[in-house]
mmCIF file of C-alpha atoms and ligand atoms in Angstrom:
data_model
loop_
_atom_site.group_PDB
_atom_site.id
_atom_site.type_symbol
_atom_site.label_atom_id
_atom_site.label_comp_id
_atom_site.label_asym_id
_atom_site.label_seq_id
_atom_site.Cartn_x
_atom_site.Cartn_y
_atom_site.Cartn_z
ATOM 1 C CA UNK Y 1 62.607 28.921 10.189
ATOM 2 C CA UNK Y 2 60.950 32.317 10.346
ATOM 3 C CA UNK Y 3 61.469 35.130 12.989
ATOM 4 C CA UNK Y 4 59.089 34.250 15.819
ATOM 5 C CA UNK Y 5 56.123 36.687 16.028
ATOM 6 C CA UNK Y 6 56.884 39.813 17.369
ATOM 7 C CA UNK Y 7 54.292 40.354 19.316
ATOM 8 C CA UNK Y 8 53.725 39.368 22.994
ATOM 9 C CA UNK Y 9 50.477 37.522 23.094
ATOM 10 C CA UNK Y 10 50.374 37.684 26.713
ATOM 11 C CA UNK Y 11 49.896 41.177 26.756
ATOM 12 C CA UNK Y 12 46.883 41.178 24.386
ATOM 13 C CA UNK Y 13 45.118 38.470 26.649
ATOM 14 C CA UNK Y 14 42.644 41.063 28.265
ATOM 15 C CA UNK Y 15 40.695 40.267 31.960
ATOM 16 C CA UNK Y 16 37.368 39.537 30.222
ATOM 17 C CA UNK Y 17 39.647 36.228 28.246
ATOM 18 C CA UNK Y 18 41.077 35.729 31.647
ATOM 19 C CA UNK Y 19 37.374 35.590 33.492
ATOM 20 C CA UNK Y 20 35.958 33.515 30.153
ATOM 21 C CA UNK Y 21 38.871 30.705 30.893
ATOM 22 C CA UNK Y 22 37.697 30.618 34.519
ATOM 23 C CA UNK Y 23 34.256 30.176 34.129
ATOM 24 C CA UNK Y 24 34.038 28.244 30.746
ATOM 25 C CA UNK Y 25 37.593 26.025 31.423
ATOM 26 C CA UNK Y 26 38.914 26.844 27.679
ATOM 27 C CA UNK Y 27 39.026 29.701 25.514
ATOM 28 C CA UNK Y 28 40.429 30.287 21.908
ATOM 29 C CA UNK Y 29 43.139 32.687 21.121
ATOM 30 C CA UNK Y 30 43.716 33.661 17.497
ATOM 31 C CA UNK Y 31 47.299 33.645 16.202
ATOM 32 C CA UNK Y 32 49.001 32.643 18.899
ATOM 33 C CA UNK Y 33 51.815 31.765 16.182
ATOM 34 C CA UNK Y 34 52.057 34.145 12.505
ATOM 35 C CA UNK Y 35 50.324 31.906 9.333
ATOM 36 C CA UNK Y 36 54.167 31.619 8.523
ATOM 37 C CA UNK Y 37 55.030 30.042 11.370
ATOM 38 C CA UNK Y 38 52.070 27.445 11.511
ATOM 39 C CA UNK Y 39 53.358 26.608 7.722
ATOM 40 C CA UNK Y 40 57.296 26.013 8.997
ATOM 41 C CA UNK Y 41 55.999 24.155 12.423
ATOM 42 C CA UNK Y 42 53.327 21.805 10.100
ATOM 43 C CA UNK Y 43 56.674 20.489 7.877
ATOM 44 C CA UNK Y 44 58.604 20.799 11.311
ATOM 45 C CA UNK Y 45 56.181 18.406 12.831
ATOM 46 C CA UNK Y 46 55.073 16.171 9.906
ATOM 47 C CA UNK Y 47 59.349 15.476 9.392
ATOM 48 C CA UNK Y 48 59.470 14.750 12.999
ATOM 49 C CA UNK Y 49 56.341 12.333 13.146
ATOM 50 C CA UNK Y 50 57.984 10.460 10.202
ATOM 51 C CA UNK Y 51 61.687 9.717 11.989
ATOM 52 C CA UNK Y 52 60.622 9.475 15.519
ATOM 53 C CA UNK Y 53 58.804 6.577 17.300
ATOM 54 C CA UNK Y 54 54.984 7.018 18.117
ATOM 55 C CA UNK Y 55 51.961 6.014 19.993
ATOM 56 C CA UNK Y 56 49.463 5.451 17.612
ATOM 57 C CA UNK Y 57 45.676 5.050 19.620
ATOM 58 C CA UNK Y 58 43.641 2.733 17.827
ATOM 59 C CA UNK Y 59 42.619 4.637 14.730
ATOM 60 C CA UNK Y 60 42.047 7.928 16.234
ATOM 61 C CA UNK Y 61 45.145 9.574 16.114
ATOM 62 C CA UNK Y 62 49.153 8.986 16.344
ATOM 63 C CA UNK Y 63 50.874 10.989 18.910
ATOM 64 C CA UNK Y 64 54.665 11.840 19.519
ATOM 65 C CA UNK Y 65 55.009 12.728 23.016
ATOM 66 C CA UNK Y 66 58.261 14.682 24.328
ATOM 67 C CA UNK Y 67 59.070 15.812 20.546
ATOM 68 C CA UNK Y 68 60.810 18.499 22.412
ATOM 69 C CA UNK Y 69 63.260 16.531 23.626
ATOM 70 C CA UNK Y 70 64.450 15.483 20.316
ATOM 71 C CA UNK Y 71 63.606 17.776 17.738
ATOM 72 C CA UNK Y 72 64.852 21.050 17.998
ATOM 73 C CA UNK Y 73 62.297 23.073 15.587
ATOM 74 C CA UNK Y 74 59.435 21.337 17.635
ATOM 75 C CA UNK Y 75 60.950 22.664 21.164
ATOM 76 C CA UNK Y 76 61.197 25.624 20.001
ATOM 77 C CA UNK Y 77 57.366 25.734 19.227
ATOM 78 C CA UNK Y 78 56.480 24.168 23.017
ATOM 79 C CA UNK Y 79 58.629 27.069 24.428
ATOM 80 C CA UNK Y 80 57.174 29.802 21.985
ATOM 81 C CA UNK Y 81 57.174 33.137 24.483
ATOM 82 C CA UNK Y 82 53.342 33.235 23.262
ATOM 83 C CA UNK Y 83 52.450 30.011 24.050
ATOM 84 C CA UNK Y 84 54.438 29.773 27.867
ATOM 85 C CA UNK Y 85 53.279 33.596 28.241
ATOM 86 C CA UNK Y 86 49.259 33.438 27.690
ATOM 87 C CA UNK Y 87 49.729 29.663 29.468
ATOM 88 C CA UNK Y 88 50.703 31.379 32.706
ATOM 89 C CA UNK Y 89 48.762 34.451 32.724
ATOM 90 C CA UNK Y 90 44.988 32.426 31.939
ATOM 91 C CA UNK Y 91 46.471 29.608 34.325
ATOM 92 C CA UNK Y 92 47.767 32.706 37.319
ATOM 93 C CA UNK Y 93 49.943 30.328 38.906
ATOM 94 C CA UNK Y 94 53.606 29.149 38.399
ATOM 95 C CA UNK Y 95 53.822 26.532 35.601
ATOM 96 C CA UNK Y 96 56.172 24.043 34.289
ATOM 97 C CA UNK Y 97 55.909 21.584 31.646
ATOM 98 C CA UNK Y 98 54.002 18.192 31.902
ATOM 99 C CA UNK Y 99 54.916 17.206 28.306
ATOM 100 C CA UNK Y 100 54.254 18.141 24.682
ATOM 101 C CA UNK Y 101 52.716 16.211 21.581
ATOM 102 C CA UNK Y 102 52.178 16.458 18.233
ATOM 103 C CA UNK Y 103 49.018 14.690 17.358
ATOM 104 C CA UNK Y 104 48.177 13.944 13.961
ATOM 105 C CA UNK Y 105 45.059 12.354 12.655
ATOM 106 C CA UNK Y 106 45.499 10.848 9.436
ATOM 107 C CA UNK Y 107 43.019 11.937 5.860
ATOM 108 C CA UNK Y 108 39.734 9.962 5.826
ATOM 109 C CA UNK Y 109 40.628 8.339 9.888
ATOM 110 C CA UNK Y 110 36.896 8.002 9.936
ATOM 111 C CA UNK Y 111 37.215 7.659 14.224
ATOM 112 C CA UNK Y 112 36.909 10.935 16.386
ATOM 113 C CA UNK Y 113 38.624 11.850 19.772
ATOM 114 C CA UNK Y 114 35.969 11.066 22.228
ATOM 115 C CA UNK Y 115 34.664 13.521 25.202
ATOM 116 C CA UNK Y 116 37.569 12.873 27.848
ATOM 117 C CA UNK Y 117 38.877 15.172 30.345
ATOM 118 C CA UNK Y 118 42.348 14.657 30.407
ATOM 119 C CA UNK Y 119 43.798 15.081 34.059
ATOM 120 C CA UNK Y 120 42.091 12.031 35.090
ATOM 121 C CA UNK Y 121 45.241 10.076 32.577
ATOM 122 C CA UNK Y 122 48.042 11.737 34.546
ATOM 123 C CA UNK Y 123 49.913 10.476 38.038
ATOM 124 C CA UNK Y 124 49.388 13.800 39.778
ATOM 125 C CA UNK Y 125 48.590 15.416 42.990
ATOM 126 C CA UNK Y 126 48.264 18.993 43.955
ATOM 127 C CA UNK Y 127 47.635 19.990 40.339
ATOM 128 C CA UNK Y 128 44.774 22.277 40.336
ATOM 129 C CA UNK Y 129 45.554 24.602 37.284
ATOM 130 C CA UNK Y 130 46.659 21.909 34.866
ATOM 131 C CA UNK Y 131 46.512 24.298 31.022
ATOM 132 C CA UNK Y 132 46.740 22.555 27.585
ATOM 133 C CA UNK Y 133 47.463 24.621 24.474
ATOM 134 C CA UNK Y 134 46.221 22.798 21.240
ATOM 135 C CA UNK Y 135 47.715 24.859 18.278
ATOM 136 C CA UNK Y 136 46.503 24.047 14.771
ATOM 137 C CA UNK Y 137 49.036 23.725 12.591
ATOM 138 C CA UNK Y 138 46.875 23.666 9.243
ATOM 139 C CA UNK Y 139 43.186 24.637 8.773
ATOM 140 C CA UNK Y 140 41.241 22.557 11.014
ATOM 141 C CA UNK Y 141 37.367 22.847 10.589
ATOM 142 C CA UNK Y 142 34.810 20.515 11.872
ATOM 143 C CA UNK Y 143 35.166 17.842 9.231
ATOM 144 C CA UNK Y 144 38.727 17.495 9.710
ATOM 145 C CA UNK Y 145 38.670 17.277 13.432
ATOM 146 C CA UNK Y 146 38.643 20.391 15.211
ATOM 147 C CA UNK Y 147 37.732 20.266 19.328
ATOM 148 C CA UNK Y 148 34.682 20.802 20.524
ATOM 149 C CA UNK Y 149 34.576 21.807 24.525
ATOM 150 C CA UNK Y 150 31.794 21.690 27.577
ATOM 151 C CA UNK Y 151 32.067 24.978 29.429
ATOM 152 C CA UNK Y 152 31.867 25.070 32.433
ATOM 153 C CA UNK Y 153 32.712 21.455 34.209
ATOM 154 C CA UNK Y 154 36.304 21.896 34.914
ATOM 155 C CA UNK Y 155 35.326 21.464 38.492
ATOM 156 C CA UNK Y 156 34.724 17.897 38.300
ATOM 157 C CA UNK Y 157 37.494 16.152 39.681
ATOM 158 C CA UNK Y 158 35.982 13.147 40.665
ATOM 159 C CA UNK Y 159 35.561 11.458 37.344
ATOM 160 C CA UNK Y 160 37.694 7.986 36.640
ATOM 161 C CA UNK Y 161 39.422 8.355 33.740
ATOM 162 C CA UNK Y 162 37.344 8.249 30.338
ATOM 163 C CA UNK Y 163 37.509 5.747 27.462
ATOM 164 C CA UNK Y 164 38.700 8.021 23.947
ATOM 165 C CA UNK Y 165 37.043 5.252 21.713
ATOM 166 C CA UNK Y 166 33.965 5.476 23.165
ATOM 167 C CA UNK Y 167 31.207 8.148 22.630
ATOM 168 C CA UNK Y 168 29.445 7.008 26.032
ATOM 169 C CA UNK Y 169 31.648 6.598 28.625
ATOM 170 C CA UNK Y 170 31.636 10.261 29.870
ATOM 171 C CA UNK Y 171 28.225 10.604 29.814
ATOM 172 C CA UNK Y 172 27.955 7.128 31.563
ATOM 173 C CA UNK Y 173 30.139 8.767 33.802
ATOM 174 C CA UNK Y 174 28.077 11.819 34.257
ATOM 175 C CA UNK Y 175 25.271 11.938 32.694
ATOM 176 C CA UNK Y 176 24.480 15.783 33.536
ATOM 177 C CA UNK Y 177 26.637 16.127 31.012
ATOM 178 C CA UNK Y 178 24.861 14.950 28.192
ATOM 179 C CA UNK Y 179 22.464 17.553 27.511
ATOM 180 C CA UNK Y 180 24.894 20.967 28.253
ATOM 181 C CA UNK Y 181 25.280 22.937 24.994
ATOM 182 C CA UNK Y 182 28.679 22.477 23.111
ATOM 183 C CA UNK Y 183 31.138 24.622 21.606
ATOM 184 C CA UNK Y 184 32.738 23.497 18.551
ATOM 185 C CA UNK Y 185 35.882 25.701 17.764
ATOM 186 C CA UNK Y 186 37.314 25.347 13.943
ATOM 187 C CA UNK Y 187 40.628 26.642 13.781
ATOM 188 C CA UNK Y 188 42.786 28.537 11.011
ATOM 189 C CA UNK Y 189 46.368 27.727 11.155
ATOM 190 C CA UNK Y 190 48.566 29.241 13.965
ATOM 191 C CA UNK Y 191 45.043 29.792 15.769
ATOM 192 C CA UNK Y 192 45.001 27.815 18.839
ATOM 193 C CA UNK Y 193 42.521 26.870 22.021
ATOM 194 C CA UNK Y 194 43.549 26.476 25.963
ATOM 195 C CA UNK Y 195 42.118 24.329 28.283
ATOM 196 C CA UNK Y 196 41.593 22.962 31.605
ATOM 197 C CA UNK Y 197 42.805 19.766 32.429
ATOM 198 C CA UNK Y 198 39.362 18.795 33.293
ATOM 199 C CA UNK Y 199 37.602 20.523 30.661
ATOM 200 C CA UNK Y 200 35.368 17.724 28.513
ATOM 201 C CA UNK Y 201 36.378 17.841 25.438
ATOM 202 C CA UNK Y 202 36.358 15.844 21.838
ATOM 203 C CA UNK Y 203 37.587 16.246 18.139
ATOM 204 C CA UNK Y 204 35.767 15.272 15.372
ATOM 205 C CA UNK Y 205 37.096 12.476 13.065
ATOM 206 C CA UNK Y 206 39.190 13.711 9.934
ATOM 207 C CA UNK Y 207 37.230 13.127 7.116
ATOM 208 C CA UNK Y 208 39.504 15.643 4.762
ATOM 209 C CA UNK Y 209 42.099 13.740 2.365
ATOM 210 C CA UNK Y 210 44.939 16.152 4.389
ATOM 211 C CA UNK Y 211 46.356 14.899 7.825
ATOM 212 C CA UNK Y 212 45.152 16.984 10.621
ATOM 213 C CA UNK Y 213 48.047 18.394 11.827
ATOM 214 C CA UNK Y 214 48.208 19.752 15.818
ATOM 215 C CA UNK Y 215 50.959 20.318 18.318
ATOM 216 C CA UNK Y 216 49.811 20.085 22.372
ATOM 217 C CA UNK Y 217 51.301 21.604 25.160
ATOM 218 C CA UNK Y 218 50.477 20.613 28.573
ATOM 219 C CA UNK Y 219 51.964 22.800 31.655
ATOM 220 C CA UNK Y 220 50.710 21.807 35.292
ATOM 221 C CA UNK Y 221 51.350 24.108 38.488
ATOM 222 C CA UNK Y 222 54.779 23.919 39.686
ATOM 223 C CA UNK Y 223 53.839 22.657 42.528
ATOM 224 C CA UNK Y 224 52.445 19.604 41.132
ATOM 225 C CA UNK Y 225 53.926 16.416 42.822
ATOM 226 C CA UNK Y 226 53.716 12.342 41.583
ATOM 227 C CA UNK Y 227 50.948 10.128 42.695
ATOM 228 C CA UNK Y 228 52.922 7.156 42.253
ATOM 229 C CA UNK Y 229 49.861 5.613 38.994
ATOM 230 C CA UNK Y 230 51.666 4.942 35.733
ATOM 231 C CA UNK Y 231 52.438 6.908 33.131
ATOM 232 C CA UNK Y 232 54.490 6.570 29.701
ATOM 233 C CA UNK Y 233 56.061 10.234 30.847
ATOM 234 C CA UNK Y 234 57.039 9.344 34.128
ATOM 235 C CA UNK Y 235 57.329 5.320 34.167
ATOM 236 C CA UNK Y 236 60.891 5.032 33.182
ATOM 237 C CA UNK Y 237 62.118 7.748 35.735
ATOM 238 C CA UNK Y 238 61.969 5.248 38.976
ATOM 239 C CA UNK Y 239 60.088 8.681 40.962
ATOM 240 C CA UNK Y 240 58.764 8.144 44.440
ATOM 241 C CA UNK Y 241 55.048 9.214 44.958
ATOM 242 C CA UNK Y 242 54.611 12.499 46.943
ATOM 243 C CA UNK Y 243 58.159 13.725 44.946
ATOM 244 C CA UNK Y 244 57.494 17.202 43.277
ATOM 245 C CA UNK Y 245 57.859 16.844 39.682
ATOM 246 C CA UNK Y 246 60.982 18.298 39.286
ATOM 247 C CA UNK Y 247 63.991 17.621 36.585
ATOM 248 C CA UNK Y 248 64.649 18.605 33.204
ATOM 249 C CA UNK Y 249 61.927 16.880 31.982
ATOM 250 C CA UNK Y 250 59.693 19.441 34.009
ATOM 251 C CA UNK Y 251 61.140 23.023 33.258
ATOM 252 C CA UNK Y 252 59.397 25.853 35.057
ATOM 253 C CA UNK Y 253 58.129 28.224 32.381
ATOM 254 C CA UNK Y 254 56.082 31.630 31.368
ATOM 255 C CA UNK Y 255 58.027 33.234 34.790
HETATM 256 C C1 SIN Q 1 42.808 15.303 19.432
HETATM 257 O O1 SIN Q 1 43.654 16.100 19.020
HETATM 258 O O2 SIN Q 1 42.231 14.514 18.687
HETATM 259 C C2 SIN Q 1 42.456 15.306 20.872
HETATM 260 C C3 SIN Q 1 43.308 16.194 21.675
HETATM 261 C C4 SIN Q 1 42.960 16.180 23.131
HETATM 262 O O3 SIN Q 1 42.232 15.339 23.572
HETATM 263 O O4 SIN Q 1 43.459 17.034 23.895
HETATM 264 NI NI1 NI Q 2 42.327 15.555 25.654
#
């Protein structure tokens, strides 16, 4: 495994990314691992895929969640100093980790990610800075499934959970929605994108004969407690709602 990369991302993240994240609820950040790196984390995480259990969601993409608990190059990638750094300086509160994933969609899936915010799928209260980091781990344009955002409605937290199979259940949802421009963000390897827990967002189906290859982070504040709903993260851990989500499961990070 290569040297990590030298530089401290965090420092290079200037006010103007800061005030973009705020207003737009994601932003992309170039090289937030070296090209090297995103080549030695891609075998990492396709080795790790293939001899560990998954979720696989219908046809639109297989997910390992927790891969940090049980693969040591793939923890060190979900506690890269770049990642945890620019996590907590765009997020500017404490932070500790919600869980990690590497989500692969497979050549030619043919079935895209559909708009979702993602908070609405996790059993928490008092989380109002929840910050994912989606790293690309090969080249991901548009036709092999790169994420596509909706600035700017991170402040709607009163949407029910979203259906990921179904083009028209945000929109259903919210229809508002519907007709607010797009950003479609195509990534080069080691590139990566942050956002808000409640930022709408989707990613194309992979239409490429190469597996799309991506590694997610999730961080929450620290202050984050359990609302008691179920969860595959926190179902087997017997937690009383109102605890804080504490535990080694839940490291603080990016202090
Ligand atoms: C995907 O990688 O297909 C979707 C990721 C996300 O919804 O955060
Ligand atoms: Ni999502």
């Amino acid at each position: 495994m290569a040297a990590q990369t030298q530089s401290n991302r965090a420092n290079e993240i200037s006010q103007q990314t800061i005030d973009a994240y705020r207003r737009d609820g994601f932003v992309r950040v170039n090289g937030i691992i070296s090209k090297q790196e995103a080549a030695e984390y891609r075998q990492a995480a396709i080795a790790a895929a293939a001899a560990n259990k998954s979720n696989t969601v219908g046809d639109i993409f297989t997910q390992h969640v927790n891969i940090w608990r049980v693969d040591e190059a793939m923890r060190r990638l979900t506690f890269h100093p770049n990642v945890t750094a620019v996590a907590r300086k765009l997020a500017e509160v404490p932070l500790r980790l919600w869980h990690d994933q590497i989500l692969i969609k497979k050549p030619h899936n043919n079935t895209p990610t559909e708009f979702h915010q993602d908070q609405p799928y996790w059993p928490h209260n008092n989380s109002t800075h929840p910050i994912s980091i989606w790293i690309a781990l090969c080249d991901v344009p548009p036709e092999r499934g790169c994420m596509t955002f909706i600035p700017g409605f991170h402040n709607r937290n009163d949407l029910a959970a979203q259906d990921l199979g179904d083009a028209r259940s945000m929109f259903e949802m919210c229809p508002e929605m519907q007709w607010e421009s797009r950003v479609t963000v195509p990534l080069r390897a080691g590139d990566c994108t942050f956002h808000h827990g409640r930022c709408p967002h989707q990613a194309n189906a992979n239409s490429t004969d190469e597996p799309r290859v991506a590694h997610a982070v999730i961080f929450v504040d620290a202050s984050t407690t359990y609302s008691g709903t179920k969860h595959i993260v926190t179902d087997p851990l017997g937690m009383k709602a109102g605890a804080v989500l504490d535990g080694e499961l839940f490291p603080i990070v990016g202090e």
